[in-house]
Coordinates of C-alpha atoms in Angstrom, one line a residue:
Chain A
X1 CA 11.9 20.8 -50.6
X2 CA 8.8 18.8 -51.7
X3 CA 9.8 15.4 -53.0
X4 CA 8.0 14.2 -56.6
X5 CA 7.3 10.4 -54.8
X6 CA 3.7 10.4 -54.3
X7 CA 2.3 10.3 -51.2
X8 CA 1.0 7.4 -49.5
X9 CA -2.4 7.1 -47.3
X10 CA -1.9 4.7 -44.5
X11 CA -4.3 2.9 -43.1
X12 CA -4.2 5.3 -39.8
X13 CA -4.9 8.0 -42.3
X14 CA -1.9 10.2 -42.6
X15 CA -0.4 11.1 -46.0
X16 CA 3.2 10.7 -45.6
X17 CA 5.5 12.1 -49.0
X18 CA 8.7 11.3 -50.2
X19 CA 11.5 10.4 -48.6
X20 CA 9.8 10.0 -45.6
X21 CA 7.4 7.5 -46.4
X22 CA 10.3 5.2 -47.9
X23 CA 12.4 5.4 -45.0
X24 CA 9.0 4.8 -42.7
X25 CA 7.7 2.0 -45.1
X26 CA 11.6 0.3 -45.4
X27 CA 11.9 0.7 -41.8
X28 CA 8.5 -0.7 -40.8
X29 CA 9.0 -3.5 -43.7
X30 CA 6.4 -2.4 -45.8
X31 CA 3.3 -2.1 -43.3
X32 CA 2.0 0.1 -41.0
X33 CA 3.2 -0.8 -37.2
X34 CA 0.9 -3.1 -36.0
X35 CA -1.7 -1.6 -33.3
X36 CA -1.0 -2.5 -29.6
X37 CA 2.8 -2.8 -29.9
X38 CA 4.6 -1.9 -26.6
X39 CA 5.8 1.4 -26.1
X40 CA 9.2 -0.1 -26.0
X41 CA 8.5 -1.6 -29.3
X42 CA 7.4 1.3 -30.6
X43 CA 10.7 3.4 -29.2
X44 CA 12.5 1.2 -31.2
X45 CA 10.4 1.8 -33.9
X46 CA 11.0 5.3 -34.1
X47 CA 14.5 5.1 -33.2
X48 CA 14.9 3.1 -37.2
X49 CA 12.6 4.9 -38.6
X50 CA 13.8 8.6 -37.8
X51 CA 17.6 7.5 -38.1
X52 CA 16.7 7.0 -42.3
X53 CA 15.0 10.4 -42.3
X54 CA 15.8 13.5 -42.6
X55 CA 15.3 16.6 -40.1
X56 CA 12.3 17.7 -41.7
X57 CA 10.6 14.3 -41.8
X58 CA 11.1 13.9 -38.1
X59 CA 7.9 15.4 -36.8
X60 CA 5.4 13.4 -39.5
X61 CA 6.7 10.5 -38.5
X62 CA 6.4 10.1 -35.0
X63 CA 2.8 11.6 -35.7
X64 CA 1.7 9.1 -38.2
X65 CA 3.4 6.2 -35.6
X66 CA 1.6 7.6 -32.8
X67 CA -1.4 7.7 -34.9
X68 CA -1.1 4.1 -35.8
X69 CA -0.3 2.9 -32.2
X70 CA -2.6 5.2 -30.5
X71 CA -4.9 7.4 -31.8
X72 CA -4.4 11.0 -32.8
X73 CA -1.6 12.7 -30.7
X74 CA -2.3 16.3 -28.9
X75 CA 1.1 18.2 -29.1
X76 CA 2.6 20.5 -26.5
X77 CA 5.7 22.2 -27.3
X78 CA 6.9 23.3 -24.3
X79 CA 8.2 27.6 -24.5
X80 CA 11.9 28.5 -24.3
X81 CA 11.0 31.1 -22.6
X82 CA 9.2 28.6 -20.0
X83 CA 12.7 27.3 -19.0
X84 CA 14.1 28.7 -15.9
X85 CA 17.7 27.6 -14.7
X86 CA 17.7 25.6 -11.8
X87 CA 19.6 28.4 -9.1
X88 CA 19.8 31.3 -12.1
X89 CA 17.9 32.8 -15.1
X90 CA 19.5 30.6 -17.4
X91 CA 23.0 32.6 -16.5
X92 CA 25.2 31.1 -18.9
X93 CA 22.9 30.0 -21.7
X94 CA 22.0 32.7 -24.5
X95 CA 18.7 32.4 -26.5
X96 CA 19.4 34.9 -30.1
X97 CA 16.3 35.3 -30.9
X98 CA 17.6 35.5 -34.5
X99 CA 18.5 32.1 -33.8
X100 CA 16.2 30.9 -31.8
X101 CA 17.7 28.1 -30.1
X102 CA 19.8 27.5 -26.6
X103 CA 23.5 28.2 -27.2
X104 CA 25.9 26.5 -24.7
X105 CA 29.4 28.1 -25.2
X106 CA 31.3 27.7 -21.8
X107 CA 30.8 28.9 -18.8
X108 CA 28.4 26.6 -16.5
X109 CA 26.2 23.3 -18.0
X110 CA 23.5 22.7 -15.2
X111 CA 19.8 22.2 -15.1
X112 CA 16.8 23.9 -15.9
X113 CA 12.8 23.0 -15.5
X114 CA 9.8 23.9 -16.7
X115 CA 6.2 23.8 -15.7
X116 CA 3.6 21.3 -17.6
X117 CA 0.0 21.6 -17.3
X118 CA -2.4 19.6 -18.4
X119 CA -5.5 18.7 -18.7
X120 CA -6.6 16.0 -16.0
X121 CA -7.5 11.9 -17.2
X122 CA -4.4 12.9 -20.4
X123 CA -2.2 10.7 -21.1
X124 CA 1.3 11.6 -22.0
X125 CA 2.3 9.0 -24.8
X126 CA 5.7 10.4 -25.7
X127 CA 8.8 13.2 -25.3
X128 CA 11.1 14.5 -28.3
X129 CA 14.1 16.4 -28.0
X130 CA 15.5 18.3 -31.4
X131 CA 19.0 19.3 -31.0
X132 CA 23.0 19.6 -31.7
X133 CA 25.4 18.1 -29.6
X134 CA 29.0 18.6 -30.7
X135 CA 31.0 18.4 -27.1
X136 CA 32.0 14.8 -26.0
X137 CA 32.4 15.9 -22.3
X138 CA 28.5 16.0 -21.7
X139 CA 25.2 15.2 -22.9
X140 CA 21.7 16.6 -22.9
X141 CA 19.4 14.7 -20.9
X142 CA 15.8 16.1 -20.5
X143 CA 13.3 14.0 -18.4
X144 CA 9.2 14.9 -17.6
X145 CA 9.0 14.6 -13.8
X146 CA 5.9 14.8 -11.7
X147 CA 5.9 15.9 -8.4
X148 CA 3.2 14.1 -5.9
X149 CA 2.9 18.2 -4.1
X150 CA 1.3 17.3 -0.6
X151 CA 4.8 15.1 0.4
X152 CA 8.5 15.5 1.0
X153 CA 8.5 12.7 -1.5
X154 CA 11.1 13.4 -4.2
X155 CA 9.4 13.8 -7.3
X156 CA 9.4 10.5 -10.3
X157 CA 10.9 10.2 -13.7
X158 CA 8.0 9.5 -16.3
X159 CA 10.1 9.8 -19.4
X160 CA 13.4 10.9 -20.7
X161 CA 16.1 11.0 -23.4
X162 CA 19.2 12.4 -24.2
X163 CA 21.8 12.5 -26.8
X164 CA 24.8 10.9 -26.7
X165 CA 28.4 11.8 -28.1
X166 CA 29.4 14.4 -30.4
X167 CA 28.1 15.4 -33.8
X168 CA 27.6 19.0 -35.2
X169 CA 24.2 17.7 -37.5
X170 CA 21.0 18.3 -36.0
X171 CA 20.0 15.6 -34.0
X172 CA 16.7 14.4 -32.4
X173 CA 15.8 12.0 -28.8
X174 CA 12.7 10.5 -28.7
X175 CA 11.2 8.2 -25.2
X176 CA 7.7 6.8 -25.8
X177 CA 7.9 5.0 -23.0
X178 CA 6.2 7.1 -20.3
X179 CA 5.7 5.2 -16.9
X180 CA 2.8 7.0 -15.0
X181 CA 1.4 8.4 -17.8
X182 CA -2.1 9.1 -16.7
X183 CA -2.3 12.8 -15.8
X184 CA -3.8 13.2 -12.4
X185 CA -3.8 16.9 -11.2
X186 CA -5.3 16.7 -7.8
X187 CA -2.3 15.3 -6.2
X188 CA 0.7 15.9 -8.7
X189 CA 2.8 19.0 -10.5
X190 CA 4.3 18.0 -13.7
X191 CA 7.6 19.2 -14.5
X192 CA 10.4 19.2 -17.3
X193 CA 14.3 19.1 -16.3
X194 CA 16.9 19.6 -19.1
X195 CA 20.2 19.7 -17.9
X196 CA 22.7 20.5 -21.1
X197 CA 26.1 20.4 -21.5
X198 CA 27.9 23.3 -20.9
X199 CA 29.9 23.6 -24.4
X200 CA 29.4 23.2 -28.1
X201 CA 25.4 22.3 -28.0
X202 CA 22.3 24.4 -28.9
X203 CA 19.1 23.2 -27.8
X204 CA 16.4 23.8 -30.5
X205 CA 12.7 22.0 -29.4
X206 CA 11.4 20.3 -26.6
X207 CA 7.8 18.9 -27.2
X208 CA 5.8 16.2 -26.0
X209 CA 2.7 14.3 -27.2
X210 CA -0.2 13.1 -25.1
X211 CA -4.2 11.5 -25.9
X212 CA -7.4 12.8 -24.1
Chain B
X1 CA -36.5 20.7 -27.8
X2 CA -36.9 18.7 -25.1
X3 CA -33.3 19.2 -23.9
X4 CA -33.8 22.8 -23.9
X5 CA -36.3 22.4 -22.0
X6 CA -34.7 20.1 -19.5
X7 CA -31.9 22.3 -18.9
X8 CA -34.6 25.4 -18.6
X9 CA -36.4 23.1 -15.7
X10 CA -32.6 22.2 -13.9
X11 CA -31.9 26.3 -14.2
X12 CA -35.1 27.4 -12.9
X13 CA -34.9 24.4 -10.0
X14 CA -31.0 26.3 -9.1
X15 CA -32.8 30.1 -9.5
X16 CA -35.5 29.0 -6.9
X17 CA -33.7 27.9 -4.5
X18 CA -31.5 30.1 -4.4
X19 CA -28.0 28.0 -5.9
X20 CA -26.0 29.3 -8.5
X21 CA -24.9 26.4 -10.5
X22 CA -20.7 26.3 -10.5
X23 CA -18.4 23.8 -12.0
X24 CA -15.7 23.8 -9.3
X25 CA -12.4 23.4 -10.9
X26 CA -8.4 23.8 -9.4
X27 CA -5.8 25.5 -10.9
X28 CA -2.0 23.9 -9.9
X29 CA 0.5 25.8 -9.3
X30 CA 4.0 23.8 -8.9
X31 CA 6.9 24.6 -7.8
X32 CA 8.4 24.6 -11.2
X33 CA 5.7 27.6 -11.7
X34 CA 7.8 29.8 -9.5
X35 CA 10.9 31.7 -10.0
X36 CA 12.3 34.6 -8.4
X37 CA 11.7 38.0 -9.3
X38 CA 15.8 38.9 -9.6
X39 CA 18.8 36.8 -11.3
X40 CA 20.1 34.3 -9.1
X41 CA 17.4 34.8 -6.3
X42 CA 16.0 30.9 -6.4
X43 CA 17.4 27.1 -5.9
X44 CA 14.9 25.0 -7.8
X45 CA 15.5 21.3 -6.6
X46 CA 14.9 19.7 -10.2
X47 CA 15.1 15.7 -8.9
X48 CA 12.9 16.9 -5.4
X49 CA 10.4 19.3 -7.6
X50 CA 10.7 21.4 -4.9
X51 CA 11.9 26.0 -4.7
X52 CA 13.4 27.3 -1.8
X53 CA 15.2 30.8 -1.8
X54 CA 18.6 31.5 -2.1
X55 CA 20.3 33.5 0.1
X56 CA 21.7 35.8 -1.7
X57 CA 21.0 40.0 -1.4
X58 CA 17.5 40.0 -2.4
X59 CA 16.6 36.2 -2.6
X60 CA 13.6 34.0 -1.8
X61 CA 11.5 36.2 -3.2
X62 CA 9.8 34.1 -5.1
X63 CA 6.8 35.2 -7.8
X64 CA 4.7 32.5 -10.2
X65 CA 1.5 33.8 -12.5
X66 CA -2.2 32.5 -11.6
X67 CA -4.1 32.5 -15.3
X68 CA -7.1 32.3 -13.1
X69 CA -9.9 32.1 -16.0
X70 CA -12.2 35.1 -16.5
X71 CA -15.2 34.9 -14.2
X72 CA -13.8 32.6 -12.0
X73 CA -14.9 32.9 -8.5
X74 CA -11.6 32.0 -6.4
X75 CA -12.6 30.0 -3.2
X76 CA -9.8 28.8 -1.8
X77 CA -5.7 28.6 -1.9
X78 CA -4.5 25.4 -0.1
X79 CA -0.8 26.3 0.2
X80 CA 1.5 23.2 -0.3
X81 CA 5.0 24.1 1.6
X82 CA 7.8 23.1 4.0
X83 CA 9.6 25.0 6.6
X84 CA 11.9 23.6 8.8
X85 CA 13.8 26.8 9.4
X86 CA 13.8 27.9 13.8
X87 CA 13.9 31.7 13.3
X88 CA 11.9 32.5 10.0
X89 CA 8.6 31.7 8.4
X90 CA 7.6 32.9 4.9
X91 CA 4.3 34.1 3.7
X92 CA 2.4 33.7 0.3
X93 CA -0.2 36.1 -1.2
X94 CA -2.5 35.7 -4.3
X95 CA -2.3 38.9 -5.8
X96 CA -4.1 41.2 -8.5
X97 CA -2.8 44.0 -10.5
X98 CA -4.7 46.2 -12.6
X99 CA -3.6 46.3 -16.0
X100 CA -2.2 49.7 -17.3
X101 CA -1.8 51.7 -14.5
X102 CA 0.9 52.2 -11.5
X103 CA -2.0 51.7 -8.5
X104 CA -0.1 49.1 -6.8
X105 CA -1.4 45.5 -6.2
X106 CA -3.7 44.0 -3.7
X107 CA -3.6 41.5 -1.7
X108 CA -6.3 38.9 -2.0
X109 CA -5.4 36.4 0.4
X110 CA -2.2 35.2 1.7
X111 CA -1.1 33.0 4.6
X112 CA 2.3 32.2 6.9
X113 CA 4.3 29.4 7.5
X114 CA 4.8 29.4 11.6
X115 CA 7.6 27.3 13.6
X116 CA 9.7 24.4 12.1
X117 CA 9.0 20.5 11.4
X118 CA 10.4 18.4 8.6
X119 CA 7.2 17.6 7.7
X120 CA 5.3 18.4 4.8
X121 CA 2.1 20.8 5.4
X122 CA -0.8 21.9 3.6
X123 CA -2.3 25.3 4.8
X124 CA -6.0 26.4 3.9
X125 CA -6.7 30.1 2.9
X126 CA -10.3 30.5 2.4
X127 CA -11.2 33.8 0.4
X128 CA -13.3 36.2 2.4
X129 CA -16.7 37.4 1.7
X130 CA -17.9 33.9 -0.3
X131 CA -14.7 34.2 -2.7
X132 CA -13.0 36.4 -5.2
X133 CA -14.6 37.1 -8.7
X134 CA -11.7 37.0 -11.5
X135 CA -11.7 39.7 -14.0
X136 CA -9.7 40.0 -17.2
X137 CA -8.8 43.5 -16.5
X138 CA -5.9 42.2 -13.7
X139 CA -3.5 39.8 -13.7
X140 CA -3.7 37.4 -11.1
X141 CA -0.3 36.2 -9.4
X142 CA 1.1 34.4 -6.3
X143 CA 4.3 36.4 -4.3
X144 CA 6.1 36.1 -1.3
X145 CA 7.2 39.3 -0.9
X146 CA 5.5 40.2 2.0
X147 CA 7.8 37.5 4.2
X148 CA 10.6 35.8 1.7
X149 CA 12.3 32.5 1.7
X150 CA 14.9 32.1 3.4
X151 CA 17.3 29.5 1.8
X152 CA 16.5 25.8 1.3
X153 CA 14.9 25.3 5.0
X154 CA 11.7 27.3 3.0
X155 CA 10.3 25.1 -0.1
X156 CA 7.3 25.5 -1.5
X157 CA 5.7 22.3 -3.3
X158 CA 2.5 23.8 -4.6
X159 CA -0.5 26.0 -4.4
X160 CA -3.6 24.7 -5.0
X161 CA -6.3 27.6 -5.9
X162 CA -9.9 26.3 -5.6
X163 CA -12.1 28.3 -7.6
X164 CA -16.2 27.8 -9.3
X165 CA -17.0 29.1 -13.5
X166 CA -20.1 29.9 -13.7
X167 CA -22.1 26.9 -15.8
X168 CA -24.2 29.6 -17.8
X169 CA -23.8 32.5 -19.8
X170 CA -23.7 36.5 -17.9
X171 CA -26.8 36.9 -16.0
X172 CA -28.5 33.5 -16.6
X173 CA -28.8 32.8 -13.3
X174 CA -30.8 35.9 -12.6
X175 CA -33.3 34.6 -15.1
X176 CA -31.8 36.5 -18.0
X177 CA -31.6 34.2 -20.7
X178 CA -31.3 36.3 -23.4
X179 CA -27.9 34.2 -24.3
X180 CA -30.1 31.1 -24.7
X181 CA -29.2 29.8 -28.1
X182 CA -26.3 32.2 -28.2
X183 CA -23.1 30.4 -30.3
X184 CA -20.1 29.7 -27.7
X185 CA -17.2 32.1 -27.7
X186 CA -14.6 31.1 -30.1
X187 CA -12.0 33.6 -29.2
X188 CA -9.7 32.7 -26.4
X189 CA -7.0 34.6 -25.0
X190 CA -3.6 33.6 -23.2
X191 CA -2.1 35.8 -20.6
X192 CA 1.4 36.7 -20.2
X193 CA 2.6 39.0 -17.2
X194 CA 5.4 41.1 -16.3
X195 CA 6.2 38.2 -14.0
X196 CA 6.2 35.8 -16.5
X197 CA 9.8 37.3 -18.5
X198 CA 13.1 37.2 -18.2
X199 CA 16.5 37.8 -19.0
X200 CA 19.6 35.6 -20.2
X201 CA 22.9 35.5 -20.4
X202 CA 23.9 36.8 -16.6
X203 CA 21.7 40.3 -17.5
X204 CA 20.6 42.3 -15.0
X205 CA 16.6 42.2 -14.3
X206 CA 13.9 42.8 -12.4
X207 CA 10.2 41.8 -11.6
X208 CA 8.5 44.5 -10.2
X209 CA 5.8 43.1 -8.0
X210 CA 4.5 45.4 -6.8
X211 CA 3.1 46.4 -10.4
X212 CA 3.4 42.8 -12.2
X213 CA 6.0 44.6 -14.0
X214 CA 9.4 43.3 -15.7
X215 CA 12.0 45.7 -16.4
X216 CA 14.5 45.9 -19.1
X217 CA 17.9 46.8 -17.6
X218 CA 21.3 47.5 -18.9
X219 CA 24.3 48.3 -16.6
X220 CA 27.2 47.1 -19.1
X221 CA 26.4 49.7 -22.3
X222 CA 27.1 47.1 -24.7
X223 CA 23.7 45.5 -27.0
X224 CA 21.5 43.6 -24.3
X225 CA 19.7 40.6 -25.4
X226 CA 16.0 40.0 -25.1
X227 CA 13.7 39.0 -22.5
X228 CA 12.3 36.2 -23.2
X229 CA 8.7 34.7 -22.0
X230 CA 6.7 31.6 -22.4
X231 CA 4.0 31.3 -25.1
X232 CA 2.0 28.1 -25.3
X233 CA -1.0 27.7 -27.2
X234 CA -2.7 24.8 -27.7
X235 CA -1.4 22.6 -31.3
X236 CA -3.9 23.7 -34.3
X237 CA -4.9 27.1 -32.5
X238 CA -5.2 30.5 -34.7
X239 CA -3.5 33.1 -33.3
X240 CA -5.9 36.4 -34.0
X241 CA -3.6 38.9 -32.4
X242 CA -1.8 40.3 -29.3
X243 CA -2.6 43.5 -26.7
X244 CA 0.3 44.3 -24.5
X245 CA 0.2 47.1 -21.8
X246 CA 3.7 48.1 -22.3
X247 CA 5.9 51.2 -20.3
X248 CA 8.0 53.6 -21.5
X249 CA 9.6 57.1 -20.5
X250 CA 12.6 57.2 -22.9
X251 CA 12.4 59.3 -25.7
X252 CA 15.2 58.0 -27.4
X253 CA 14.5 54.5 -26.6
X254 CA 11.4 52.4 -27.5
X255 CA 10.7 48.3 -26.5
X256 CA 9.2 46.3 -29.5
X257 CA 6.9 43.1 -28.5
X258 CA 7.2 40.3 -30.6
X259 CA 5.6 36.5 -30.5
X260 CA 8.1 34.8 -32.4
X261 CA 8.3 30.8 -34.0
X262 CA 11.8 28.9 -34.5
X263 CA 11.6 25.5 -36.7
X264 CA 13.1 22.8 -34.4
X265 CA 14.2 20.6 -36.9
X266 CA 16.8 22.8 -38.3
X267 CA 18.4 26.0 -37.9
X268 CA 16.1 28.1 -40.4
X269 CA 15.7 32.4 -39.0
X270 CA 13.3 32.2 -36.6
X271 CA 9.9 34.2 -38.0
X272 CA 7.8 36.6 -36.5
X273 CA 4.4 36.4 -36.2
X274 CA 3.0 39.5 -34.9
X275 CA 4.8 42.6 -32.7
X276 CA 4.2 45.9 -31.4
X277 CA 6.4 48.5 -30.3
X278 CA 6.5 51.5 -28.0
X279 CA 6.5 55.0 -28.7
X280 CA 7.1 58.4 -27.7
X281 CA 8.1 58.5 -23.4
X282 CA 4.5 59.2 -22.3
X283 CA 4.6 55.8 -19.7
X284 CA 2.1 53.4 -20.1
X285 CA 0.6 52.4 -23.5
X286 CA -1.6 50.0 -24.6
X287 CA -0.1 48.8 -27.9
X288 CA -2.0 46.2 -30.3
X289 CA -1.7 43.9 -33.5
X290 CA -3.9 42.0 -35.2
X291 CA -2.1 41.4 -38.3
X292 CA -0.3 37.9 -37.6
X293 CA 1.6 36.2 -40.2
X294 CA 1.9 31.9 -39.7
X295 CA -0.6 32.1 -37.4
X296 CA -1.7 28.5 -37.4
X297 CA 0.1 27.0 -34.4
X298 CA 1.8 23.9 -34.9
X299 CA 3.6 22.3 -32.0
X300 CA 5.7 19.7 -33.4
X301 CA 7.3 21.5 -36.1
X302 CA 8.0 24.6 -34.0
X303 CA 8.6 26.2 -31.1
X304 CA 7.2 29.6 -29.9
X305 CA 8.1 32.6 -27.6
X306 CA 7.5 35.7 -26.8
X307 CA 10.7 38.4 -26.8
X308 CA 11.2 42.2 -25.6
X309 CA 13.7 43.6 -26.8
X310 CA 15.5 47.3 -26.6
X311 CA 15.3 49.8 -29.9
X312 CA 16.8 52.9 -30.4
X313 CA 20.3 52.2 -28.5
X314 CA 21.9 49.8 -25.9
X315 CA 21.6 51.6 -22.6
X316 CA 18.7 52.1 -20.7
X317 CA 17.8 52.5 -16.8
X318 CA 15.7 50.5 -14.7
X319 CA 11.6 51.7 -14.5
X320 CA 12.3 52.7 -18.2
X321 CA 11.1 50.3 -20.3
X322 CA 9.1 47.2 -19.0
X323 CA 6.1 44.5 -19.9
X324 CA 3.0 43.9 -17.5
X325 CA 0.5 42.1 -19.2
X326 CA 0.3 40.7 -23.2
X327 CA -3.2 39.2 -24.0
X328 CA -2.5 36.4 -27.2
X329 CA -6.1 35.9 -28.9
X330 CA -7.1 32.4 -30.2
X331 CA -9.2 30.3 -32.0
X332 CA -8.7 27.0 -30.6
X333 CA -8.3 24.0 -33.1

């Protein structure tokens, strides 16, 4: 539901409405984030701002933040039907497509991956996960791996996040700071892992941002 | 236009001596590409980033798609891998498949692992005959049927597939420049294949590669969930439409296409952007839509899929109803 506050145009250029740009405004005390904050700085950033928003502010947000810190995003929402389970198709997860979101509801937990391409010289500037986590006996962690595909050498984190105890609300993880961020395709594969708990969770978006 | 004209001098400079000017480019394929073409068949190491096979009936067959662009010229594969396993190599093949029909697949180019070391290698395949010239027509994939995996001793990291575009439009560099001045093409397509799909929930499955094909199965009579394939399109993009070759010899049972959107944010019915469905039990069909509803794409707000799904009743046989190919037209942002 559209909000009656008027919307505000930040100095990045975004028009953020309503609730969301009180809870960004409040959060950020009153100014846009400064430019050339560290991506640390600017997890924690998020991490206020979001946690005053709700659900469907989530995405404007980090959009107008990564705007501010560094220049307009490119998004890639990685497919849930690009998710492959680790040693099964997904055996013990179910995907209703009325639905449409992972269900975890017993059976196994485990990992799954998915392949990320893109375009060589990007740089990936952040990972957001969107979803419900109700079971206190494990967490979703997802993480964006590359592999460097000419060695034995096990492949290296570059982000992750990953919720943390139990809640049936709709929840999100954010990680904006990516170490080897510059994409280089002539000597790396670039992966996702998600391993999910194996009970009372649905995933329901993976997506990550990135500049050219 | 003395830019025009500059580009005229370089074209006429490559026509004259006999060069075609290419833009050499490389398409990755990563482990995390691959899968295996039944349930169960594959052990993805997700902290390594390396697949090996599993060895259970059937697996380390191992299957990933090659959207090689339309008028690529393929050069090269340069095979990434690692077998340390005494008695058995494996083999991988780029592959095409015609779209629509049941001629099975050729073999492009392919190589063999041979003997053991715990070393990583890197094998060369160069295409015969100058290179391979990608059409739209096939889809293009990499198997390993021919010689499987065989466990975790067989990994593959990568294949790397060299390949050229041509700089200029059709026939340019023949002197044809009739599509001087020509605006670019706005439409862009997205392939999906057979090999591409797959099924949830411990359902039985199979990728058919010998004809790019995935096929619906049921063996437990009770409502079977849909197969479920990646669709990414870049964030902003217009979808225009979708063209699926699509199989099906049941009369009483038809397999309806749809490319599907779920918000992420909450847990609103997922919508449906555009589908098609089967008819009649006359084998392969060549169904299409144009009409797409929500057909901006917008990547942080939503994520998208493509689903097969049974209609008509639960049951249904293998080589009854399956998916090859699905184009997705474009627009890019």
């Amino acid at each position: 539901m559209e909000s009656s506050t008027p919307p505000r145009r930040t100095r990045a250029g975004w028009t953020i409405r309503g609730a969301g740009a009180l809870a960004l405004v409040a959060a950020l005390g009153g100014a846009a984030p400064p430019a050339g904050a560290t991506a640390s700085q600017l997890d924690l950033e998020i991490e206020a701002a979001l946690a005053e928003l709700p659900p469907e502010r989530w995405a404007e947000t980090i959009r107008f933040l990564l705007e501010a810190h560094l220049g307009t995003p490119g998004v890639h929402a990685v497919s849930p039907g690009s998710l492959w389970d680790r040693d099964a198709a997904l055996d013990e997860q179910a995907f209703p497509v009325s639905q449409g979101c992972f269900l975890s509801d017993g059976g196994f937990g485990g990992c799954a991956y998915a392949p990320l391409r893109f375009r060589q010289g990007s740089t990936v500037t952040g990972l957001v996960m969107l979803f419900v986590d109700n079971w206190n006996g494990e967490d979703y962690l997802v993480e964006v791996r590359r592999k460097r595909t000419g060695t034995n050498d096990a492949s290296q984190v570059m982000a992750s996040a990953a919720s943390s105890g139990a809640s049936p609300s709709h929840r999100i993880a954010t990680d904006l700071t990516i170490d080897h961020a510059l994409i280089d395709n002539s000597l790396y594969a670039y992966f996702v892992r998600l391993c999910r708990p194996f009970f009372g969770s649905q995933l329901h978006g993976l997506y990550l941002t990135y500049s050219q | 236009m003395p830019r025009r004209l500059a580009l005229l001098a370089t074209l006429s400079l490559f026509v004259a001596f006999g060069s075609t000017p290419l833009a050499g480019e490389q398409l990755v394929v990563g482990a995390a590409d691959f899968h295996s073409r039944i349930p169960e068949g594959h052990v993805f190491d997700s902290v390594a980033g390396w697949i090996g096979g599993a060895l259970t009936t059937g697996g380390g067959c191992l299957v990933a798609s090659a959207p090689l662009p339309h008028r690529a010229q393929v050069k090269q594969l340069i095979l990434q891998v690692y077998d340390n396993h005494a008695a058995q190599d494996f083999r991988i093949e780029l592959k095409r498949k015609r779209r629509g029909n049941s001629v099975v697949a050729q073999t492009l180019a392919g190589a063999s692992t041979s003997g053991a070391t715990t070393a990583a290698r890197e094998i060369n395949v160069v295409l015969p005959d100058g290179g391979h010239l990608v059409s739209d027509a096939f889809v293009y994939y990499l198997s390993t049927d021919a010689d499987c995996l065989d466990g975790t001793s067989h990994r593959i990291h990568a294949v790397r597939i060299d390949y050229v575009l041509p700089l200029f439009a059709d026939d340019f560099e023949s002197g044809d420049t009739s599509a001087w001045g020509a605006p670019p093409q706005t439409l862009h397509h997205y392939w999906v294949s057979g090999i591409d799909f797959k099924n949830l929930q411990g359902w039985p499955w199979t990728i058919d590669t010998t004809l790019a094909t995935f096929w619906l199965e049921n063996a437990i009579n009770s409502p079977a969930p849909c197969a479920l394939a990646r669709l990414e399109l870049p964030h902003g993009a217009t979808v225009g439409g979708i063209l699926a070759n699509l199989w099906d010899v049941r009369s009483d049972r038809n397999l309806t296409l749809s490319l599907r959107r779920s918000t992420m944010a909450s847990a609103v019915v997922p919508a449906v952007l555009t589908s098609v469905s089967t008819s009649g039990q006359n084998g392969w069909q060549l169904q299409l839509s144009f009409t797409v509803a929500n057909a901006v794409i917008d990547n942080d707000t939503y994520w998208y899929w493509l689903d097969a799904c049974i209609t008509g009743g639960n049951q249904v046989e293998s080589a009854q109803l399956g998916v090859q190919a699905v184009q997705v037209f474009y627009s890019p942002p």
